[in-house]
JSON list of C-alpha atoms in Angstrom, two decimals:
[
{"chain": "A", "resi": 264, "resn": "MET", "atom": "CA", "xyz": [164.61, 197.39, 63.58]},
{"chain": "A", "resi": 265, "resn": "MET", "atom": "CA", "xyz": [163.81, 200.12, 66.39]},
{"chain": "A", "resi": 266, "resn": "SER", "atom": "CA", "xyz": [160.91, 202.79, 66.04]},
{"chain": "A", "resi": 267, "resn": "LEU", "atom": "CA", "xyz": [160.18, 205.32, 68.52]},
{"chain": "A", "resi": 268, "resn": "TYR", "atom": "CA", "xyz": [157.79, 203.63, 70.41]},
{"chain": "A", "resi": 269, "resn": "CYS", "atom": "CA", "xyz": [160.08, 201.10, 72.26]},
{"chain": "A", "resi": 270, "resn": "THR", "atom": "CA", "xyz": [158.41, 199.19, 74.30]},
{"chain": "A", "resi": 271, "resn": "TYR", "atom": "CA", "xyz": [161.86, 196.99, 74.98]},
{"chain": "A", "resi": 272, "resn": "CYS", "atom": "CA", "xyz": [162.87, 200.13, 77.29]},
{"chain": "A", "resi": 273, "resn": "THR", "atom": "CA", "xyz": [162.00, 201.17, 80.04]},
{"chain": "A", "resi": 274, "resn": "GLY", "atom": "CA", "xyz": [163.89, 203.98, 80.12]},
{"chain": "A", "resi": 275, "resn": "THR", "atom": "CA", "xyz": [164.07, 207.86, 78.87]},
{"chain": "A", "resi": 276, "resn": "SER", "atom": "CA", "xyz": [167.40, 206.80, 78.87]},
{"chain": "A", "resi": 277, "resn": "GLU", "atom": "CA", "xyz": [167.71, 204.77, 77.42]},
{"chain": "A", "resi": 278, "resn": "PHE", "atom": "CA", "xyz": [165.41, 206.11, 74.74]},
{"chain": "A", "resi": 279, "resn": "THR", "atom": "CA", "xyz": [167.23, 209.14, 74.79]},
{"chain": "A", "resi": 280, "resn": "SER", "atom": "CA", "xyz": [170.82, 207.16, 74.45]},
{"chain": "A", "resi": 281, "resn": "TYR", "atom": "CA", "xyz": [168.78, 205.62, 71.08]},
{"chain": "A", "resi": 282, "resn": "VAL", "atom": "CA", "xyz": [167.66, 208.41, 69.76]},
{"chain": "A", "resi": 283, "resn": "GLY", "atom": "CA", "xyz": [171.57, 209.57, 70.36]},
{"chain": "A", "resi": 284, "resn": "ASP", "atom": "CA", "xyz": [172.64, 206.58, 67.79]},
{"chain": "A", "resi": 285, "resn": "ILE", "atom": "CA", "xyz": [170.39, 207.63, 65.55]},
{"chain": "A", "resi": 286, "resn": "GLN", "atom": "CA", "xyz": [170.92, 211.14, 65.42]},
{"chain": "A", "resi": 287, "resn": "SER", "atom": "CA", "xyz": [174.37, 210.92, 65.45]},
{"chain": "A", "resi": 288, "resn": "ARG", "atom": "CA", "xyz": [174.57, 208.08, 63.42]},
{"chain": "A", "resi": 289, "resn": "LEU", "atom": "CA", "xyz": [172.22, 210.43, 60.73]},
{"chain": "A", "resi": 290, "resn": "ILE", "atom": "CA", "xyz": [174.33, 213.73, 61.05]},
{"chain": "A", "resi": 291, "resn": "ASP", "atom": "CA", "xyz": [177.55, 213.22, 62.15]},
{"chain": "A", "resi": 292, "resn": "HIS", "atom": "CA", "xyz": [179.44, 210.92, 59.02]},
{"chain": "A", "resi": 293, "resn": "ARG", "atom": "CA", "xyz": [183.21, 211.21, 60.86]},
{"chain": "A", "resi": 294, "resn": "PRO", "atom": "CA", "xyz": [183.42, 207.43, 60.27]},
{"chain": "A", "resi": 295, "resn": "VAL", "atom": "CA", "xyz": [182.13, 207.25, 57.39]},
{"chain": "A", "resi": 296, "resn": "ILE", "atom": "CA", "xyz": [184.00, 209.95, 55.67]},
{"chain": "A", "resi": 297, "resn": "GLN", "atom": "CA", "xyz": [186.94, 208.24, 57.32]},
{"chain": "A", "resi": 298, "resn": "GLY", "atom": "CA", "xyz": [186.50, 205.41, 55.96]},
{"chain": "A", "resi": 299, "resn": "GLU", "atom": "CA", "xyz": [186.10, 206.54, 52.84]},
{"chain": "A", "resi": 300, "resn": "ILE", "atom": "CA", "xyz": [189.29, 208.67, 53.16]},
{"chain": "A", "resi": 301, "resn": "ARG", "atom": "CA", "xyz": [190.90, 205.26, 53.91]},
{"chain": "A", "resi": 302, "resn": "TYR", "atom": "CA", "xyz": [189.45, 203.68, 51.06]},
{"chain": "A", "resi": 303, "resn": "PHE", "atom": "CA", "xyz": [190.80, 205.74, 48.57]},
{"chain": "A", "resi": 304, "resn": "VAL", "atom": "CA", "xyz": [193.96, 206.66, 50.14]},
{"chain": "A", "resi": 305, "resn": "ARG", "atom": "CA", "xyz": [194.80, 202.56, 49.77]},
{"chain": "A", "resi": 306, "resn": "GLU", "atom": "CA", "xyz": [193.73, 202.76, 46.37]},
{"chain": "A", "resi": 307, "resn": "PHE", "atom": "CA", "xyz": [195.74, 205.45, 45.32]},
{"chain": "A", "resi": 308, "resn": "GLU", "atom": "CA", "xyz": [198.65, 204.28, 46.97]},
{"chain": "A", "resi": 309, "resn": "GLU", "atom": "CA", "xyz": [198.04, 200.21, 44.99]},
{"chain": "A", "resi": 310, "resn": "LYS", "atom": "CA", "xyz": [197.86, 202.76, 41.95]},
{"chain": "A", "resi": 311, "resn": "ARG", "atom": "CA", "xyz": [201.10, 205.08, 42.82]},
{"chain": "A", "resi": 312, "resn": "GLY", "atom": "CA", "xyz": [202.67, 202.12, 43.69]},
{"chain": "A", "resi": 313, "resn": "PHE", "atom": "CA", "xyz": [202.71, 200.06, 40.78]},
{"chain": "A", "resi": 314, "resn": "ARG", "atom": "CA", "xyz": [203.25, 203.06, 38.59]},
{"chain": "A", "resi": 315, "resn": "GLU", "atom": "CA", "xyz": [206.25, 204.03, 40.05]},
{"chain": "A", "resi": 316, "resn": "SER", "atom": "CA", "xyz": [207.03, 200.46, 40.29]},
{"chain": "A", "resi": 317, "resn": "ARG", "atom": "CA", "xyz": [206.61, 200.31, 35.75]},
{"chain": "A", "resi": 318, "resn": "LEU", "atom": "CA", "xyz": [208.75, 203.49, 36.39]},
{"chain": "A", "resi": 319, "resn": "LEU", "atom": "CA", "xyz": [211.99, 201.87, 38.20]},
{"chain": "A", "resi": 320, "resn": "ASP", "atom": "CA", "xyz": [211.54, 199.14, 36.30]},
{"chain": "A", "resi": 321, "resn": "ASN", "atom": "CA", "xyz": [211.69, 200.50, 33.21]},
{"chain": "A", "resi": 322, "resn": "LEU", "atom": "CA", "xyz": [214.22, 202.78, 34.40]},
{"chain": "A", "resi": 323, "resn": "ASN", "atom": "CA", "xyz": [216.45, 199.57, 35.64]},
{"chain": "A", "resi": 324, "resn": "LYS", "atom": "CA", "xyz": [216.43, 198.20, 32.43]},
{"chain": "A", "resi": 325, "resn": "MET", "atom": "CA", "xyz": [217.52, 201.16, 30.97]},
{"chain": "A", "resi": 326, "resn": "VAL", "atom": "CA", "xyz": [220.47, 201.17, 33.24]},
{"chain": "A", "resi": 327, "resn": "VAL", "atom": "CA", "xyz": [221.02, 197.46, 32.74]},
{"chain": "A", "resi": 328, "resn": "GLU", "atom": "CA", "xyz": [220.89, 198.44, 28.55]},
{"chain": "A", "resi": 329, "resn": "THR", "atom": "CA", "xyz": [223.35, 201.23, 29.15]},
{"chain": "A", "resi": 330, "resn": "ASN", "atom": "CA", "xyz": [225.40, 198.69, 31.19]},
{"chain": "A", "resi": 331, "resn": "GLU", "atom": "CA", "xyz": [225.56, 196.01, 28.62]},
{"chain": "A", "resi": 332, "resn": "GLN", "atom": "CA", "xyz": [225.30, 197.48, 25.13]},
{"chain": "A", "resi": 333, "resn": "MET", "atom": "CA", "xyz": [226.23, 200.97, 25.54]},
{"chain": "A", "resi": 334, "resn": "LEU", "atom": "CA", "xyz": [228.99, 201.55, 28.04]},
{"chain": "A", "resi": 335, "resn": "PRO", "atom": "CA", "xyz": [231.25, 198.80, 26.01]},
{"chain": "A", "resi": 336, "resn": "LYS", "atom": "CA", "xyz": [229.99, 200.94, 22.74]},
{"chain": "A", "resi": 337, "resn": "CYS", "atom": "CA", "xyz": [231.07, 204.09, 24.34]},
{"chain": "A", "resi": 338, "resn": "SER", "atom": "CA", "xyz": [234.15, 202.89, 26.15]},
{"chain": "A", "resi": 339, "resn": "GLU", "atom": "CA", "xyz": [235.54, 201.69, 22.56]},
{"chain": "A", "resi": 340, "resn": "HIS", "atom": "CA", "xyz": [234.59, 204.35, 20.89]},
{"chain": "A", "resi": 341, "resn": "MET", "atom": "CA", "xyz": [236.68, 206.51, 23.00]},
{"chain": "A", "resi": 342, "resn": "HIS", "atom": "CA", "xyz": [239.77, 204.39, 23.04]},
{"chain": "A", "resi": 343, "resn": "GLN", "atom": "CA", "xyz": [239.72, 203.99, 19.33]},
{"chain": "A", "resi": 344, "resn": "HIS", "atom": "CA", "xyz": [239.36, 208.05, 18.73]},
{"chain": "A", "resi": 345, "resn": "LEU", "atom": "CA", "xyz": [241.36, 208.73, 22.07]},
{"chain": "A", "resi": 346, "resn": "PHE", "atom": "CA", "xyz": [244.13, 206.59, 20.43]},
{"chain": "A", "resi": 347, "resn": "GLU", "atom": "CA", "xyz": [243.85, 208.90, 17.09]},
{"chain": "A", "resi": 348, "resn": "ALA", "atom": "CA", "xyz": [244.02, 211.89, 18.94]},
{"chain": "A", "resi": 349, "resn": "LEU", "atom": "CA", "xyz": [246.97, 211.65, 20.80]},
{"chain": "A", "resi": 350, "resn": "THR", "atom": "CA", "xyz": [249.06, 210.35, 17.56]},
{"chain": "A", "resi": 351, "resn": "ARG", "atom": "CA", "xyz": [247.35, 213.32, 16.08]},
{"chain": "A", "resi": 352, "resn": "LEU", "atom": "CA", "xyz": [248.46, 215.82, 19.26]},
{"chain": "A", "resi": 353, "resn": "GLU", "atom": "CA", "xyz": [252.23, 213.89, 19.11]},
{"chain": "A", "resi": 354, "resn": "ALA", "atom": "CA", "xyz": [252.40, 215.31, 15.68]},
{"chain": "A", "resi": 355, "resn": "ALA", "atom": "CA", "xyz": [251.63, 219.13, 15.89]},
{"chain": "A", "resi": 356, "resn": "ASN", "atom": "CA", "xyz": [253.70, 219.23, 19.15]},
{"chain": "A", "resi": 357, "resn": "HIS", "atom": "CA", "xyz": [256.62, 217.61, 17.17]},
{"chain": "A", "resi": 358, "resn": "MET", "atom": "CA", "xyz": [255.81, 220.25, 14.65]},
{"chain": "A", "resi": 359, "resn": "SER", "atom": "CA", "xyz": [255.77, 222.98, 16.81]},
{"chain": "A", "resi": 360, "resn": "GLN", "atom": "CA", "xyz": [258.65, 221.92, 17.97]},
{"chain": "A", "resi": 361, "resn": "ARG", "atom": "CA", "xyz": [260.50, 221.93, 14.53]},
{"chain": "A", "resi": 362, "resn": "ILE", "atom": "CA", "xyz": [258.67, 225.55, 13.87]},
{"chain": "A", "resi": 363, "resn": "GLN", "atom": "CA", "xyz": [260.08, 227.01, 17.61]},
{"chain": "A", "resi": 364, "resn": "GLN", "atom": "CA", "xyz": [263.58, 225.70, 16.59]},
{"chain": "A", "resi": 365, "resn": "ARG", "atom": "CA", "xyz": [263.23, 226.82, 12.61]},
{"chain": "A", "resi": 366, "resn": "ALA", "atom": "CA", "xyz": [262.86, 230.37, 14.41]},
{"chain": "A", "resi": 367, "resn": "LEU", "atom": "CA", "xyz": [264.91, 230.04, 17.04]},
{"chain": "A", "resi": 368, "resn": "GLU", "atom": "CA", "xyz": [267.56, 229.20, 13.74]},
{"chain": "A", "resi": 369, "resn": "ALA", "atom": "CA", "xyz": [266.14, 232.60, 11.95]},
{"chain": "A", "resi": 370, "resn": "GLN", "atom": "CA", "xyz": [266.64, 234.07, 15.04]},
{"chain": "A", "resi": 371, "resn": "GLN", "atom": "CA", "xyz": [270.20, 233.43, 15.92]},
{"chain": "A", "resi": 372, "resn": "SER", "atom": "CA", "xyz": [270.77, 233.56, 12.44]},
{"chain": "A", "resi": 373, "resn": "THR", "atom": "CA", "xyz": [269.65, 237.13, 12.08]},
{"chain": "A", "resi": 374, "resn": "GLN", "atom": "CA", "xyz": [271.36, 238.24, 15.34]},
{"chain": "A", "resi": 375, "resn": "LEU", "atom": "CA", "xyz": [274.59, 237.12, 13.26]},
{"chain": "A", "resi": 376, "resn": "GLN", "atom": "CA", "xyz": [273.82, 238.74, 10.97]},
{"chain": "A", "resi": 377, "resn": "VAL", "atom": "CA", "xyz": [273.86, 242.23, 12.68]},
{"chain": "A", "resi": 378, "resn": "THR", "atom": "CA", "xyz": [276.76, 240.63, 14.74]},
{"chain": "A", "resi": 379, "resn": "ILE", "atom": "CA", "xyz": [278.90, 240.24, 11.32]},
{"chain": "A", "resi": 380, "resn": "ASP", "atom": "CA", "xyz": [277.11, 244.09, 9.54]},
{"chain": "A", "resi": 381, "resn": "ARG", "atom": "CA", "xyz": [278.65, 245.13, 13.23]},
{"chain": "A", "resi": 382, "resn": "ARG", "atom": "CA", "xyz": [281.49, 243.88, 13.12]},
{"chain": "A", "resi": 383, "resn": "LYS", "atom": "CA", "xyz": [282.38, 244.92, 9.63]},
{"chain": "A", "resi": 384, "resn": "GLU", "atom": "CA", "xyz": [280.91, 248.38, 10.16]},
{"chain": "A", "resi": 385, "resn": "ASP", "atom": "CA", "xyz": [283.35, 248.58, 13.06]},
{"chain": "A", "resi": 386, "resn": "TRP", "atom": "CA", "xyz": [286.01, 247.45, 10.65]},
{"chain": "A", "resi": 387, "resn": "ASP", "atom": "CA", "xyz": [285.67, 250.09, 7.87]},
{"chain": "A", "resi": 388, "resn": "GLU", "atom": "CA", "xyz": [285.58, 252.69, 10.82]},
{"chain": "A", "resi": 389, "resn": "PHE", "atom": "CA", "xyz": [288.89, 251.44, 12.11]},
{"chain": "A", "resi": 390, "resn": "LEU", "atom": "CA", "xyz": [289.99, 251.19, 8.59]},
{"chain": "A", "resi": 391, "resn": "LYS", "atom": "CA", "xyz": [289.19, 254.71, 7.94]},
{"chain": "A", "resi": 392, "resn": "GLU", "atom": "CA", "xyz": [290.84, 256.02, 11.51]},
{"chain": "A", "resi": 393, "resn": "GLN", "atom": "CA", "xyz": [293.83, 254.12, 10.32]},
{"chain": "A", "resi": 394, "resn": "GLN", "atom": "CA", "xyz": [294.11, 255.83, 6.96]},
{"chain": "A", "resi": 395, "resn": "ARG", "atom": "CA", "xyz": [293.53, 259.07, 8.78]},
{"chain": "A", "resi": 396, "resn": "LEU", "atom": "CA", "xyz": [296.27, 258.27, 10.67]},
{"chain": "A", "resi": 397, "resn": "LYS", "atom": "CA", "xyz": [298.13, 257.57, 8.05]},
{"chain": "A", "resi": 398, "resn": "GLU", "atom": "CA", "xyz": [297.58, 260.57, 6.47]},
{"chain": "A", "resi": 399, "resn": "GLU", "atom": "CA", "xyz": [298.27, 262.51, 9.17]},
{"chain": "A", "resi": 400, "resn": "VAL", "atom": "CA", "xyz": [301.78, 260.60, 9.70]},
{"chain": "A", "resi": 401, "resn": "ASP", "atom": "CA", "xyz": [302.78, 261.03, 6.20]},
{"chain": "A", "resi": 402, "resn": "GLU", "atom": "CA", "xyz": [301.84, 265.06, 6.09]},
{"chain": "A", "resi": 403, "resn": "GLU", "atom": "CA", "xyz": [304.45, 265.08, 9.32]},
{"chain": "A", "resi": 404, "resn": "HIS", "atom": "CA", "xyz": [306.72, 263.16, 7.56]},
{"chain": "A", "resi": 405, "resn": "ALA", "atom": "CA", "xyz": [306.78, 265.31, 4.72]},
{"chain": "A", "resi": 406, "resn": "LYS", "atom": "CA", "xyz": [306.74, 268.65, 6.96]},
{"chain": "A", "resi": 407, "resn": "ALA", "atom": "CA", "xyz": [309.46, 267.04, 9.04]},
{"chain": "A", "resi": 408, "resn": "VAL", "atom": "CA", "xyz": [311.28, 265.78, 5.20]},
{"chain": "A", "resi": 409, "resn": "GLY", "atom": "CA", "xyz": [310.93, 269.51, 3.94]},
{"chain": "A", "resi": 410, "resn": "ARG", "atom": "CA", "xyz": [312.38, 270.82, 6.89]},
{"chain": "A", "resi": 411, "resn": "LEU", "atom": "CA", "xyz": [315.47, 268.38, 7.32]},
{"chain": "A", "resi": 412, "resn": "SER", "atom": "CA", "xyz": [315.46, 269.18, 3.76]},
{"chain": "A", "resi": 413, "resn": "VAL", "atom": "CA", "xyz": [315.61, 272.61, 4.55]},
{"chain": "A", "resi": 414, "resn": "MET", "atom": "CA", "xyz": [318.12, 272.56, 7.46]},
{"chain": "A", "resi": 415, "resn": "TYR", "atom": "CA", "xyz": [321.06, 270.32, 5.65]},
{"chain": "A", "resi": 416, "resn": "SER", "atom": "CA", "xyz": [320.56, 272.83, 3.01]},
{"chain": "A", "resi": 417, "resn": "GLU", "atom": "CA", "xyz": [321.02, 275.53, 5.09]},
{"chain": "A", "resi": 418, "resn": "MET", "atom": "CA", "xyz": [324.25, 273.58, 6.96]},
{"chain": "A", "resi": 419, "resn": "LYS", "atom": "CA", "xyz": [325.04, 272.78, 3.18]},
{"chain": "A", "resi": 420, "resn": "LYS", "atom": "CA", "xyz": [325.28, 276.76, 2.28]},
{"chain": "A", "resi": 421, "resn": "ASP", "atom": "CA", "xyz": [327.54, 277.65, 5.44]},
{"chain": "A", "resi": 422, "resn": "LEU", "atom": "CA", "xyz": [329.63, 274.24, 4.83]},
{"chain": "A", "resi": 423, "resn": "THR", "atom": "CA", "xyz": [330.36, 275.28, 1.36]},
{"chain": "A", "resi": 424, "resn": "LYS", "atom": "CA", "xyz": [330.73, 278.89, 2.75]},
{"chain": "A", "resi": 425, "resn": "PHE", "atom": "CA", "xyz": [333.24, 277.72, 5.44]},
{"chain": "A", "resi": 426, "resn": "SER", "atom": "CA", "xyz": [334.89, 275.64, 3.13]},
{"chain": "A", "resi": 427, "resn": "ARG", "atom": "CA", "xyz": [335.68, 278.38, 0.45]},
{"chain": "A", "resi": 428, "resn": "PHE", "atom": "CA", "xyz": [338.15, 279.39, 3.85]}
]
């Protein structure tokens, strides 16, 4: 231990260096604080490392469990339901094709019926036109027959006039 009066110190320069060391130890706490900070950081990193290690272990267990147990179950379940969905989809597709075919047939049938109706109307109109033309021809024929009969009757009269001679 050092006392203020150093018997071993021979000069004031040594005395001031001892006083400087004592003063720096009393006033300057940086090395102590740095040591405490290093200790705290080391403790924190160890605890944090353990916590992260436990967290990573738990995550690893969950992943392994998922891969070994859940993934095969999900895959099997998915394949089973996808097959069912595929068969239902195929059945629905077949039904929709039949409905489309029936609609097309009905549309074609409707178009055919419209065409038939139009042809019937055209035929009726043609028959009416032919009847009108027939009546015109009959009327003209009757007029011609009338003119010819008048003409022949006049010729007959003329002939009877001349036959008396």
